[in-house]
Amino acid sequence: MKIQRSFAIWVSLILLPLLLLVGYMAAKEKSAAKYLCSETDPGAMCNASTTCGSPSAPCIVDVNRTANAVSVTPSTPDAKSDKPFCIKVGTTVTWKSESKNVGFVLDFGPSTPFDQQTIIGGSDREVSLVAKKPGCYKFSAGACVSGAIYGMCGEGSTELIVTAGN
């Protein structure tokens, strides 16, 4: 009986810290989200399936309030919400919400490819802007359903890569 108790103590002293360390590393890896804009060549991910619109055709971006946050979904062939997407300089980007009674705010901070840093729109107010400066831009998004109380809005962030060229 003494051997079993001793074995249980040693296992818990060795196994418990090991499990805690593995859990900590997994949480750290998940929380350390990698941003494309911090890479040396973010434009390398731009191809036909990740590029939205063109200088002759607008890029439509749907901004919606989800159950937990905000989804930003461009009209690309492989459209995935909250994933980085590309546009070309001269492309008109129309920010809107397909859902009813949703308002949104997009904030590009001090660096923006458009003429304004903050974009305010919603389901009843589309905002169309022309991309003017190439680069990689991280922006935050917030969306609320009309009549929502404090704390009932969602937020998130994603990245926009603006490439020069045709």
Coordinates of C-alpha atoms in Angstrom, one line a residue:
M1 CA 0.0 0.0 0.0
K2 CA 2.9 2.3 0.8
I3 CA 4.4 1.7 -2.7
Q4 CA 1.1 2.7 -4.4
R5 CA 0.8 5.9 -2.4
S6 CA 4.4 6.8 -3.1
F7 CA 3.9 6.0 -6.8
A8 CA 0.8 8.2 -6.9
I9 CA 2.7 11.1 -5.3
W10 CA 5.6 10.9 -7.7
V11 CA 3.4 10.6 -10.7
S12 CA 1.4 13.7 -9.6
L13 CA 4.6 15.6 -8.9
I14 CA 6.0 14.9 -12.4
L15 CA 2.9 14.6 -14.5
L16 CA 0.9 17.6 -13.2
P17 CA 3.6 20.2 -13.9
L18 CA 4.2 18.6 -17.4
L19 CA 0.5 18.8 -18.2
L20 CA 0.3 22.4 -17.0
L21 CA 3.4 23.3 -19.1
V22 CA 1.8 21.8 -22.2
G23 CA -1.5 23.6 -21.6
Y24 CA 0.4 26.9 -21.1
M25 CA 2.3 26.5 -24.3
A26 CA -0.8 25.6 -26.3
A27 CA -2.6 28.7 -24.9
K28 CA 0.4 30.9 -25.6
E29 CA 0.6 29.7 -29.2
K30 CA -3.1 30.3 -29.8
S31 CA -3.0 33.8 -28.3
A32 CA 0.1 34.8 -30.2
A33 CA -1.8 35.4 -33.4
K34 CA 0.5 36.0 -36.3
Y35 CA -0.2 39.0 -38.4
L36 CA 0.6 39.0 -42.1
C37 CA 1.6 42.7 -42.0
S38 CA 4.5 41.8 -39.8
E39 CA 6.0 39.6 -42.4
T40 CA 8.7 40.8 -44.9
D41 CA 6.5 40.3 -48.0
P42 CA 2.8 40.2 -47.2
G43 CA 1.9 40.8 -50.9
A44 CA 3.2 37.3 -51.6
M45 CA -0.2 35.9 -50.4
C46 CA -2.1 37.9 -53.0
N47 CA -3.4 35.8 -55.9
A48 CA -6.6 35.5 -57.9
S49 CA -8.5 33.7 -55.1
T50 CA -7.5 36.3 -52.4
T51 CA -7.8 39.5 -54.4
C52 CA -11.1 41.3 -54.2
G53 CA -12.3 43.5 -57.1
S54 CA -10.1 45.4 -59.6
P55 CA -9.6 49.0 -60.6
S56 CA -12.6 48.4 -63.0
A57 CA -14.8 46.3 -60.7
P58 CA -15.6 47.2 -57.1
C59 CA -14.7 45.1 -54.1
I60 CA -17.7 44.5 -51.9
V61 CA -16.9 43.8 -48.2
D62 CA -19.7 42.5 -45.9
V63 CA -19.3 43.6 -42.3
N64 CA -21.7 41.7 -39.9
R65 CA -22.2 41.2 -36.2
T66 CA -21.9 37.5 -35.4
A67 CA -22.8 35.7 -32.2
N68 CA -19.4 36.4 -30.7
A69 CA -17.7 39.1 -32.7
V70 CA -17.6 40.8 -36.1
S71 CA -17.1 39.1 -39.4
V72 CA -15.5 41.0 -42.3
T73 CA -16.0 39.0 -45.6
P74 CA -14.7 40.3 -48.9
S75 CA -16.2 39.2 -52.3
T76 CA -13.3 37.0 -53.3
P77 CA -13.5 33.6 -54.9
D78 CA -12.3 31.9 -51.7
A79 CA -14.1 34.3 -49.3
K80 CA -13.4 33.6 -45.7
S81 CA -14.4 36.0 -43.0
D82 CA -11.8 37.7 -40.9
K83 CA -8.9 36.5 -43.2
P84 CA -6.5 38.9 -44.8
F85 CA -7.5 39.9 -48.4
C86 CA -5.9 41.9 -51.2
I87 CA -7.0 44.7 -53.4
K88 CA -5.2 46.8 -56.0
V89 CA -4.5 50.5 -56.0
G90 CA -7.4 52.3 -57.7
T91 CA -10.0 49.7 -56.6
T92 CA -13.2 51.0 -55.1
V93 CA -14.1 49.2 -51.9
T94 CA -17.7 49.2 -50.8
W95 CA -18.1 48.5 -47.1
K96 CA -21.6 47.4 -46.2
S97 CA -23.7 45.1 -44.1
E98 CA -26.0 42.5 -45.6
S99 CA -27.7 41.9 -42.3
K100 CA -30.6 44.2 -41.2
N101 CA -30.2 46.8 -38.5
V102 CA -26.4 46.5 -38.2
G103 CA -24.0 49.5 -37.9
F104 CA -20.3 49.2 -38.0
V105 CA -17.1 51.2 -37.5
L106 CA -13.8 50.3 -39.1
D107 CA -10.6 51.9 -37.8
F108 CA -7.4 51.9 -39.8
G109 CA -5.5 54.0 -37.3
P110 CA -2.9 56.5 -38.5
S111 CA -2.0 54.5 -41.6
T112 CA -4.8 54.0 -44.1
P113 CA -5.0 53.3 -47.9
F114 CA -8.0 55.5 -48.1
D115 CA -8.7 59.2 -47.6
Q116 CA -10.1 58.6 -44.1
Q117 CA -9.0 56.6 -41.1
T118 CA -12.4 55.7 -39.7
I119 CA -15.2 54.3 -41.8
I120 CA -18.7 54.4 -40.3
G121 CA -21.5 52.6 -42.1
G122 CA -24.2 49.9 -41.8
S123 CA -27.0 48.0 -43.4
D124 CA -28.7 51.3 -44.5
R125 CA -25.4 53.2 -45.3
E126 CA -22.8 51.7 -47.7
V127 CA -19.5 53.5 -47.8
S128 CA -17.4 53.4 -51.0
L129 CA -13.8 54.4 -50.9
V130 CA -10.9 54.2 -53.5
A131 CA -7.7 52.6 -52.3
K132 CA -4.8 55.0 -53.0
K133 CA -1.7 53.8 -51.2
P134 CA -0.1 50.4 -51.5
G135 CA 0.9 48.6 -48.3
C136 CA -0.3 46.2 -45.6
Y137 CA -2.9 47.6 -43.2
K138 CA -4.3 46.1 -40.1
F139 CA -7.7 47.4 -39.1
S140 CA -10.2 46.9 -36.3
A141 CA -13.9 46.4 -36.8
G142 CA -16.8 46.9 -34.5
A143 CA -20.5 46.2 -35.2
C144 CA -23.7 46.5 -33.3
V145 CA -27.3 45.5 -33.9
S146 CA -29.6 48.5 -33.7
G147 CA -30.9 48.9 -30.1
A148 CA -28.1 46.9 -28.5
I149 CA -27.0 47.9 -25.1
Y150 CA -23.5 48.5 -23.8
G151 CA -21.4 45.3 -24.1
M152 CA -23.6 43.8 -26.8
C153 CA -21.5 44.9 -29.7
G154 CA -18.8 42.7 -31.4
E155 CA -15.3 43.5 -32.3
G156 CA -12.5 42.0 -34.3
S157 CA -9.6 42.8 -36.6
T158 CA -8.2 41.7 -39.9
E159 CA -5.7 42.8 -42.5
L160 CA -5.9 44.4 -46.0
I161 CA -3.1 44.2 -48.5
V162 CA -3.1 46.9 -51.2
T163 CA -0.9 46.1 -54.1
A164 CA 0.4 48.4 -56.8
G165 CA -0.1 47.2 -60.4
N166 CA -2.7 46.3 -62.9

